[in-house]
GROMACS .gro file of C-alpha atoms in nm:
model
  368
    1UNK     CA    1  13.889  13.159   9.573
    2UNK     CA    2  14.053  12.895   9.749
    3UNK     CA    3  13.826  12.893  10.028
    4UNK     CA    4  13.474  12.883   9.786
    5UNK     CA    5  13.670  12.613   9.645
    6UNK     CA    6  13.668  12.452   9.995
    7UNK     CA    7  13.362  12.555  10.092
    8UNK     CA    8  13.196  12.372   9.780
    9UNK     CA    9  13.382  12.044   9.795
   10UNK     CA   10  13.300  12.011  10.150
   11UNK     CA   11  12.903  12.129  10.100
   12UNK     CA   12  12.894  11.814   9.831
   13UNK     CA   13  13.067  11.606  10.093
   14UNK     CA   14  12.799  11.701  10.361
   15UNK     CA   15  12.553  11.733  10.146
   16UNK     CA   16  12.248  11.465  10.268
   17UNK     CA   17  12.196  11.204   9.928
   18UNK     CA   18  11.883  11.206   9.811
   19UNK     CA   19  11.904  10.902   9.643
   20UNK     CA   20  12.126  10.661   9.364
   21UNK     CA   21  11.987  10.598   9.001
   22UNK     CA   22  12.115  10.307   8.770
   23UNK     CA   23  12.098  10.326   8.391
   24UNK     CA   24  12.160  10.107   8.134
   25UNK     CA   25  12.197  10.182   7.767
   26UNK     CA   26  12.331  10.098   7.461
   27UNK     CA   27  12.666  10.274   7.279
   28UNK     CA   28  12.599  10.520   7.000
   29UNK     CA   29  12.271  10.618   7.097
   30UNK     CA   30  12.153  10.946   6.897
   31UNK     CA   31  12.179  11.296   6.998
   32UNK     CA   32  11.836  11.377   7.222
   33UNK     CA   33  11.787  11.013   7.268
   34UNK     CA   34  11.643  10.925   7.623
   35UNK     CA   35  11.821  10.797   7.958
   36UNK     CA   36  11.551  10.812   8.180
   37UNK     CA   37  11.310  11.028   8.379
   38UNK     CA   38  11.537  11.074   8.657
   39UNK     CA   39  11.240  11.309   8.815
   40UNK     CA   40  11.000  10.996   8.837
   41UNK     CA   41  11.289  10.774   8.947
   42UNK     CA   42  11.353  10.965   9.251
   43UNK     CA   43  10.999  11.089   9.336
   44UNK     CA   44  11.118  11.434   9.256
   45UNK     CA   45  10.814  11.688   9.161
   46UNK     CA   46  10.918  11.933   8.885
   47UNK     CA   47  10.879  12.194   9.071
   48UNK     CA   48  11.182  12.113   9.294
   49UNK     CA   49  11.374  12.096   8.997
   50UNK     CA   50  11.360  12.439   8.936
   51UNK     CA   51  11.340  12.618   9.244
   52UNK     CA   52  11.604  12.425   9.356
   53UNK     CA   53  11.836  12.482   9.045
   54UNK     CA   54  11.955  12.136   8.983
   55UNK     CA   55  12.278  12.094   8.747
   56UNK     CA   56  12.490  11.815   8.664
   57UNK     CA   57  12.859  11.761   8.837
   58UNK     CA   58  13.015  11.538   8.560
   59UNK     CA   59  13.357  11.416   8.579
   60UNK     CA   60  13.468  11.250   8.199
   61UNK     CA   61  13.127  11.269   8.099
   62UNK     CA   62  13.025  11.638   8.081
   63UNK     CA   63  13.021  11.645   7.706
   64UNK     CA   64  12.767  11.315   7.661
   65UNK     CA   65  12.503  11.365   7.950
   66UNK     CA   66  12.223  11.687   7.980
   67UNK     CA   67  11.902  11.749   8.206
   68UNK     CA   68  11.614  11.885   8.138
   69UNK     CA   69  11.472  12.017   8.409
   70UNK     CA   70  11.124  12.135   8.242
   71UNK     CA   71  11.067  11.776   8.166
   72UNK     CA   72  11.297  11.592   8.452
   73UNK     CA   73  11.461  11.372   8.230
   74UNK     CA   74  11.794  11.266   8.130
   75UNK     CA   75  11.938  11.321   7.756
   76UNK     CA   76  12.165  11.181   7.555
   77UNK     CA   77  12.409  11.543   7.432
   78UNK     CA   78  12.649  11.375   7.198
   79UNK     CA   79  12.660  11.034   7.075
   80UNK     CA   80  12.894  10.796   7.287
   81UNK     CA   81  13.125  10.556   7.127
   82UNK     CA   82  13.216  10.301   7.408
   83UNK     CA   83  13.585  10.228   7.243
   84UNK     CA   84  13.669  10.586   7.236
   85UNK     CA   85  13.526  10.646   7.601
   86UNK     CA   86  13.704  10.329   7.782
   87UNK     CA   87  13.870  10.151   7.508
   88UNK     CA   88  13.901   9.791   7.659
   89UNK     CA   89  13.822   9.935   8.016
   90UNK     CA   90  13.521   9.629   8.131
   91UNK     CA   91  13.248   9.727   8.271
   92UNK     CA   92  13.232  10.110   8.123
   93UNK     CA   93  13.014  10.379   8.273
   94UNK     CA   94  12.977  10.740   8.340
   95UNK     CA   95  12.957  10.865   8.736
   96UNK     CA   96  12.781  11.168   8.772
   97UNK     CA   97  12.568  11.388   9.029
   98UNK     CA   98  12.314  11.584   9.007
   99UNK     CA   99  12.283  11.905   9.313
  100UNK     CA  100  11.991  12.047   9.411
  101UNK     CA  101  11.982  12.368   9.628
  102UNK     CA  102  11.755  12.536   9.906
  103UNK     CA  103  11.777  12.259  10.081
  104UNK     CA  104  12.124  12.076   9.882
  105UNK     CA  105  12.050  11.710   9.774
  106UNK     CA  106  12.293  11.483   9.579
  107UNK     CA  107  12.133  11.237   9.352
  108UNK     CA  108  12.406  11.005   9.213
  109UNK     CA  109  12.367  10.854   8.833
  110UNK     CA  110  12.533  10.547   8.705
  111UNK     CA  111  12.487  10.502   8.320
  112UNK     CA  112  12.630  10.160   8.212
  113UNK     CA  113  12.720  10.181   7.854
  114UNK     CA  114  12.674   9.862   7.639
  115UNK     CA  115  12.885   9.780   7.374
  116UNK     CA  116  12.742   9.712   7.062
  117UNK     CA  117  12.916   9.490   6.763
  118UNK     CA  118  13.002   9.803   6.550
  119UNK     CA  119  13.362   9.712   6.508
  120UNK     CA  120  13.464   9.427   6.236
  121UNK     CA  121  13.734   9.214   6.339
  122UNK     CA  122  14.112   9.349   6.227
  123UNK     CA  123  14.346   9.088   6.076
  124UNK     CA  124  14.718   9.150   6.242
  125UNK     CA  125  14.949   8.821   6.044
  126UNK     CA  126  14.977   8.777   5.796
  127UNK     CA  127  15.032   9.122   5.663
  128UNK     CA  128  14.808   9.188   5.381
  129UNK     CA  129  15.042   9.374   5.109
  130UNK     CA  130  14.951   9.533   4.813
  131UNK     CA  131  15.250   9.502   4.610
  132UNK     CA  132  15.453   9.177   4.684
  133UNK     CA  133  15.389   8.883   4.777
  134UNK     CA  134  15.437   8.681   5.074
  135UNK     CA  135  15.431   8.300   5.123
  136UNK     CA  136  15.464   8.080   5.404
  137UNK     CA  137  15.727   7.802   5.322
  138UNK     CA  138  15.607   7.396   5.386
  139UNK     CA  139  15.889   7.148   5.314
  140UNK     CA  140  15.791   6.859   5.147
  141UNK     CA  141  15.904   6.642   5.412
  142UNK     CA  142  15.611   6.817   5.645
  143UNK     CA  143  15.402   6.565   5.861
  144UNK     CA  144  15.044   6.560   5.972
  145UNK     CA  145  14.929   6.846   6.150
  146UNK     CA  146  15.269   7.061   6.048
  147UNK     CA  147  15.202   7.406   6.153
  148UNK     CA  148  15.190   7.639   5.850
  149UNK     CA  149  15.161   7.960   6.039
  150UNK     CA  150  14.872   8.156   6.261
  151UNK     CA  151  14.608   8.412   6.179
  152UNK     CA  152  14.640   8.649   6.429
  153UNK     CA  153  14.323   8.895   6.482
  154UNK     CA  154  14.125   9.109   6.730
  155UNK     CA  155  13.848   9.305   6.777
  156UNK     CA  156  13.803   9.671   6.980
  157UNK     CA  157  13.442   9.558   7.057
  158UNK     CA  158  13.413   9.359   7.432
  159UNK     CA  159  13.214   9.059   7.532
  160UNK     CA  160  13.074   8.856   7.343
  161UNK     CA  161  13.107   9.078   7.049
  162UNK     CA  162  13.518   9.040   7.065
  163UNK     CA  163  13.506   8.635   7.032
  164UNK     CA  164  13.669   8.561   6.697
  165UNK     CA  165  13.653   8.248   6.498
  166UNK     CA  166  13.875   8.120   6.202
  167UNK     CA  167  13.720   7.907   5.892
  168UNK     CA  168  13.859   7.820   5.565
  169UNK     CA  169  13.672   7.974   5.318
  170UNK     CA  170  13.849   7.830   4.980
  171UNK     CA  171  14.145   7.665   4.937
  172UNK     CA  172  14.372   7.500   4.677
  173UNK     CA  173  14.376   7.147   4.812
  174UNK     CA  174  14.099   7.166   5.079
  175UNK     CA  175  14.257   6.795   5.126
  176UNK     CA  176  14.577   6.961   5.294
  177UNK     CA  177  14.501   7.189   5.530
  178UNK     CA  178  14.285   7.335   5.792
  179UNK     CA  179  14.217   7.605   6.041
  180UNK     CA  180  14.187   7.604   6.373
  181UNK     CA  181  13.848   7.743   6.494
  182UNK     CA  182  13.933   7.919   6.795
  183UNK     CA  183  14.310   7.953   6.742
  184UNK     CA  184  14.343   8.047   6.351
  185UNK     CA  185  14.639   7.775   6.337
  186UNK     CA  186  14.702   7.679   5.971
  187UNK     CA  187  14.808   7.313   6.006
  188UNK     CA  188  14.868   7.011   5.723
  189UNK     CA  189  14.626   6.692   5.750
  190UNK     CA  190  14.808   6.503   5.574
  191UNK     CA  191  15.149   6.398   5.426
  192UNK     CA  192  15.301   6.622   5.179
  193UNK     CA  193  15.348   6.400   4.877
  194UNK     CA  194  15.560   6.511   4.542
  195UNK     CA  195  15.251   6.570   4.365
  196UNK     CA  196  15.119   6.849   4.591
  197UNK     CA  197  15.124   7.149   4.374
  198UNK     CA  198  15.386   7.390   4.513
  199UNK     CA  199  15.135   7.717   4.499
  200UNK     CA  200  14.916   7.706   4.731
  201UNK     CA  201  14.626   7.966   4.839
  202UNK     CA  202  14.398   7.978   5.165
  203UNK     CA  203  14.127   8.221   5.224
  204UNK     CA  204  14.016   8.208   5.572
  205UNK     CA  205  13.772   8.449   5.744
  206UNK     CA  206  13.759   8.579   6.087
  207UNK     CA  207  13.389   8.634   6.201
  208UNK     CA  208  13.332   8.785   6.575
  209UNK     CA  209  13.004   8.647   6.792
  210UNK     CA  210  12.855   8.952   6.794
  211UNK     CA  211  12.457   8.993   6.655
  212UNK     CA  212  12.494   9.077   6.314
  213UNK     CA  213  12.808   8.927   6.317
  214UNK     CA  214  13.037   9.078   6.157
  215UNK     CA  215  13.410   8.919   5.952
  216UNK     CA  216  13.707   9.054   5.814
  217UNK     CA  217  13.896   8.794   5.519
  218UNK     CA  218  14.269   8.731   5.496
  219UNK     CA  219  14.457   8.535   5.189
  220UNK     CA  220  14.751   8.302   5.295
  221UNK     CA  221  14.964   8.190   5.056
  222UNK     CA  222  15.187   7.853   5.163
  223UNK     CA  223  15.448   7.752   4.937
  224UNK     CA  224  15.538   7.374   4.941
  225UNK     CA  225  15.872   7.328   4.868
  226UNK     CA  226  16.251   7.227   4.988
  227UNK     CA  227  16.439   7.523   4.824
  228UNK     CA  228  16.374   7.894   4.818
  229UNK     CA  229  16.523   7.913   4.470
  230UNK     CA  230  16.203   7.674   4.354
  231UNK     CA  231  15.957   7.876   4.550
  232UNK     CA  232  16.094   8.201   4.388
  233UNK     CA  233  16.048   8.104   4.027
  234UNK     CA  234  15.705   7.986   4.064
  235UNK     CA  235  15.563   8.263   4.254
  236UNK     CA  236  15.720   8.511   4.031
  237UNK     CA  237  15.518   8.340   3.723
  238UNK     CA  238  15.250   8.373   3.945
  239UNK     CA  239  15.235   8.743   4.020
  240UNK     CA  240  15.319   8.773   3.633
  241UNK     CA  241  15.052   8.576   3.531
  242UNK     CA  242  14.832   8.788   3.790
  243UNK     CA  243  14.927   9.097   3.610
  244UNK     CA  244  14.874   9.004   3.281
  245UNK     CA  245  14.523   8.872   3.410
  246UNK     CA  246  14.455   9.220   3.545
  247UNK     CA  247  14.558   9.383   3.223
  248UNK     CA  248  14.355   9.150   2.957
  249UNK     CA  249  14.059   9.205   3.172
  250UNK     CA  250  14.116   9.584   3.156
  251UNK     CA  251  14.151   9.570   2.798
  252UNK     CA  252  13.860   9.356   2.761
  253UNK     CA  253  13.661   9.608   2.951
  254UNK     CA  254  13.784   9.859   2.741
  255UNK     CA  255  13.710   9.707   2.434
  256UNK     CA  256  13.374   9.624   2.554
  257UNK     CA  257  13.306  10.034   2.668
  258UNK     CA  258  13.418  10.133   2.256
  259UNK     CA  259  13.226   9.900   2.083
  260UNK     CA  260  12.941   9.974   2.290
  261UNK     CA  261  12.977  10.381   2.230
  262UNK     CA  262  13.023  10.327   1.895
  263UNK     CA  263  12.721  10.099   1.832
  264UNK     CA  264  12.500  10.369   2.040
  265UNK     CA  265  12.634  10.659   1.836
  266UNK     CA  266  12.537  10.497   1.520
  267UNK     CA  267  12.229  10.401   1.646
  268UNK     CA  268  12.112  10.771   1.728
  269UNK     CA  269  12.284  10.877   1.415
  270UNK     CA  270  12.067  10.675   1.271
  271UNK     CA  271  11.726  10.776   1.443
  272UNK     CA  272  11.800  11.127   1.398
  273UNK     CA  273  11.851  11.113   1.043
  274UNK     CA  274  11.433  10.930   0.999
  275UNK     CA  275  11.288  11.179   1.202
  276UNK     CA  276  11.484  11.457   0.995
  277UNK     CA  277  11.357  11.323   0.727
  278UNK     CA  278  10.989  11.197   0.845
  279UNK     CA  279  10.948  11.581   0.955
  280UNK     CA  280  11.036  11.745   0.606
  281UNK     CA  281  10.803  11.514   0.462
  282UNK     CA  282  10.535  11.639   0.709
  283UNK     CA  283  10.639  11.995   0.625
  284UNK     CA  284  10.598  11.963   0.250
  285UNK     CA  285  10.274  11.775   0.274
  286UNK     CA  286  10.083  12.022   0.538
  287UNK     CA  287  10.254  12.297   0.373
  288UNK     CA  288   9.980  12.600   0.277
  289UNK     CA  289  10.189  12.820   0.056
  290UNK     CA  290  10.043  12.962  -0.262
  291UNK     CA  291  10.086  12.840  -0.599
  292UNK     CA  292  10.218  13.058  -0.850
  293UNK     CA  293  10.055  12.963  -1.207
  294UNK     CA  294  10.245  12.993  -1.510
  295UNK     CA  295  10.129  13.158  -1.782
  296UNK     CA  296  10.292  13.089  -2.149
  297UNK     CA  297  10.400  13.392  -2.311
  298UNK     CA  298  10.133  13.666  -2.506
  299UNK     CA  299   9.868  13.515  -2.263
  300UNK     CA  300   9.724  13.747  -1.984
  301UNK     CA  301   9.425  13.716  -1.760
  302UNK     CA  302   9.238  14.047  -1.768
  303UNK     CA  303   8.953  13.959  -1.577
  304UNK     CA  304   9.080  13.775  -1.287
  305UNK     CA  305   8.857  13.469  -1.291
  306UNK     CA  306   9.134  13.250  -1.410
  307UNK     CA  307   9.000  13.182  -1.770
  308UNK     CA  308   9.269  13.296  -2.025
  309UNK     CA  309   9.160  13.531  -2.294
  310UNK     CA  310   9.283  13.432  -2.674
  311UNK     CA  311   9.455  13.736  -2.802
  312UNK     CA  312   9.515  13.733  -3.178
  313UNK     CA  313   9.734  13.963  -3.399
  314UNK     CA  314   9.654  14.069  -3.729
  315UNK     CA  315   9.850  14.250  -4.001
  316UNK     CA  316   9.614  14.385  -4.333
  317UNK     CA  317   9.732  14.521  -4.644
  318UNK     CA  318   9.537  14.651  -4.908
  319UNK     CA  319   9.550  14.674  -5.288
  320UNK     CA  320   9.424  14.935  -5.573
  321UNK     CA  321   9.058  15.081  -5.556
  322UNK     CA  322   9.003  14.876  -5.240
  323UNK     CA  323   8.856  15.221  -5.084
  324UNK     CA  324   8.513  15.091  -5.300
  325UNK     CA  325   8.473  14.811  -5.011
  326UNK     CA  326   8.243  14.781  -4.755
  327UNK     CA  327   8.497  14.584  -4.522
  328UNK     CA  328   8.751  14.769  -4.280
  329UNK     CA  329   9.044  14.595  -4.127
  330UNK     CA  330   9.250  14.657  -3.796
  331UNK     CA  331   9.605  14.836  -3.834
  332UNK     CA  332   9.886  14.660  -3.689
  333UNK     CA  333   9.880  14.411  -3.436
  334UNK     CA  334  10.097  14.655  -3.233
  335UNK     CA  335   9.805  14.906  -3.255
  336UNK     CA  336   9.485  14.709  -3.287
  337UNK     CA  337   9.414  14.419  -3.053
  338UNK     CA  338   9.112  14.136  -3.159
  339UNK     CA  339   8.983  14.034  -2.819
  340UNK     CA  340   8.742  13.731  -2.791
  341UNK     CA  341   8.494  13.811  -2.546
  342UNK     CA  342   8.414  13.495  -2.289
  343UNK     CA  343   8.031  13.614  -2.295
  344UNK     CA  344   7.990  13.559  -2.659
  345UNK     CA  345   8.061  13.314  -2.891
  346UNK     CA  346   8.231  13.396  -3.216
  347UNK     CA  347   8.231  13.768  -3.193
  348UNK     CA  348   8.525  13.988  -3.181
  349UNK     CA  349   8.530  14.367  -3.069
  350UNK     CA  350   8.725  14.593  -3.103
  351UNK     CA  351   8.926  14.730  -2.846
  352UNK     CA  352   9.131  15.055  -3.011
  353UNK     CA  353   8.951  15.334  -3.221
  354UNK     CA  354   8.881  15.205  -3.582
  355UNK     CA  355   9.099  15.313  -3.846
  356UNK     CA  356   9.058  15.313  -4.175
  357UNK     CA  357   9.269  15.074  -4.367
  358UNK     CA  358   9.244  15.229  -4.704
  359UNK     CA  359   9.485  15.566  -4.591
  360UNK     CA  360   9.697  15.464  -4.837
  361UNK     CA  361   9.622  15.395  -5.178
  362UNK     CA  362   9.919  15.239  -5.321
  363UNK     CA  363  10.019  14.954  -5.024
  364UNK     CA  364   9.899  14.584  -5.127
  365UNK     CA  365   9.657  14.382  -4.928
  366UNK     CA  366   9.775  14.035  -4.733
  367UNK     CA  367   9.564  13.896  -4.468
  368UNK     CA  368   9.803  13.647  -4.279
   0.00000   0.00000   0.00000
């Protein structure tokens, strides 16, 4: 084993060099993106590619670079973050060969990886804290151009995309400080006077020269006065007052998110409720059941065209000798039913057998 290993270092140092390639690209390129046609570079035919089984000898780049030796090209395998790969290492690239066999060739490959402004810049002082608060302390004896303190900040990216520059963004008293551009100094331009409020609050930002650029924004509070006991009371009613902003506006927020339910619940409440109602209405009015007639009591329709027959009851009693007349009556009304017939006008039949209504000789005669 030791002597392959040998044998192979000192083939590759032997080994006649077909040629040196240069490439240039840009950091975080995509997975498959292209290198270059390192086939076509060299005035390699395909062909030799494959007969002669060309692979890649990669030192810290085996994980980033591929060939495809169908197509001769060089292809991006996973995407490269020029940070991670060099960190501030200037210029960075990948050194790599490529072998051939039957006859051996070595083909160097330089790939020069170009940073790209990816990286905002990363405020160091003053700490940005979540929780307290921290002030820089300006007597009121200060002169012009007192230094307050420094903005300290850097950026991972290289070149031109790691220049920073410091502006003030807003301040208190724009009147009374400024920032340095290239150094992020904080310094007074003018004389402190009594008058100066003793809170005071910068907001510079920190922009790189990169294209986009891109900025990172840091809050520096300065406190202008002689004792700490002064600066402690007022920037304790400040971080109160800060919290009881932060709570009204929750509660106004709140407030807002109720009222605002409660009005939509109503409202569909509301809607639901007319269309309920709208949609019985339409029910009822296209509604196709039948209608059941009433009929008054000791009417009945016999014939089922809809016209009520008249149905009269009579009772007849007779008196002495009335078997001498000519006229015979119905029994009772249980037994003997006067019909009057629709077809005719003014005649009644007869609907049970006749019966004589002189049986009896002794019972009176009524006609009711």
């Amino acid at each position: 084993m030791r002597r392959q290993v040998l044998l192979f270092f000192s083939t590759l140092f032997f080994c006649p060099v077909l040629g040196q390639v240069s490439y240039s690209i840009p950091e975080e390129m995509s997975k498959g993106s292209l290198i270059g046609n390192i086939a076509q570079d060299l005035g390699l035919e395909l062909k030799r590619l494959k007969t002669g089984k060309a692979r890649l000898h990669v030192g810290n780049g085996a994980e980033y670079i591929e060939l495809n030796k169908e197509k001769g090209l060089l292809l991006i395998k996973e995407r490269m973050d020029r940070e991670a790969l060099c960190k501030q290492t200037t210029p960075c690239a990948l050194h790599f060969q490529i072998i051939l066999e039957n006859p051996i060739d070595n083909v160097t490959v330089k790939v020069m990886i170009q940073d790209q402004n990816d990286n905002p810049p990363q405020v160091l002082y003053p700490v940005q804290t979540g929780g307290s608060l921290v002030a820089e302390m300006v007597p009121r004896s200060a002169d012009v151009g007192y230094l307050v303190t420094k903005v300290v900040a850097v950026d991972v990216d290289s070149g031109q995309n790691a220049w920073l520059s410091y502006r003030l963004q807003k301040a208190t008293d724009r009147a009374l400080f400024e920032v340095g551009l290239q150094n992020g100094e904080i310094r007074t331009i003018r004389q402190v006077t009594d008058k100066d409020a003793v809170k005071q609050r910068l907001t510079v930002i920190v922009e790189d020269n990169g294209q986009p650029s891109r900025s990172a924004t840091v809050i520096v509070n300065v406190a202008v006065a002689d004792s700490f006991p002064e600066v402690l009371s007022e920037f304790t009613d400040f971080t109160q007052d800060k919290e009881y902003n932060d709570n009204l506006t929750f509660y106004l927020v709140l407030a807002l998110a109720v009222v605002s339910f409660l009005f939509i619940t109503c409202l569909v409440v509301i809607i639901s409720v007319k269309i309920y109602r709208w949609r019985q209405s339409r029910v009822m009015y296209h509604s196709n059941l039948p209608v059941i007639p009433y009929y008054p009591p000791r009417y009945s329709d016999t014939l089922g065209t809809g016209t009520l027959q008249h149905v009269y009851n009579y009772e007849v009693c007779r008196t002495t000798d009335s078997r001498k007349s000519d006229c015979k009556f119905g029994g009772a009304g249980s037994q003997n039913v006067l019909i009057m017939d629709p077809s005719s006008t003014g005649t009644m039949q007869r609907i049970q057998s006749e019966r004589s209504i002189l049986d009896e000789p002794d019972s009176p005669l009524e006609l009711y």
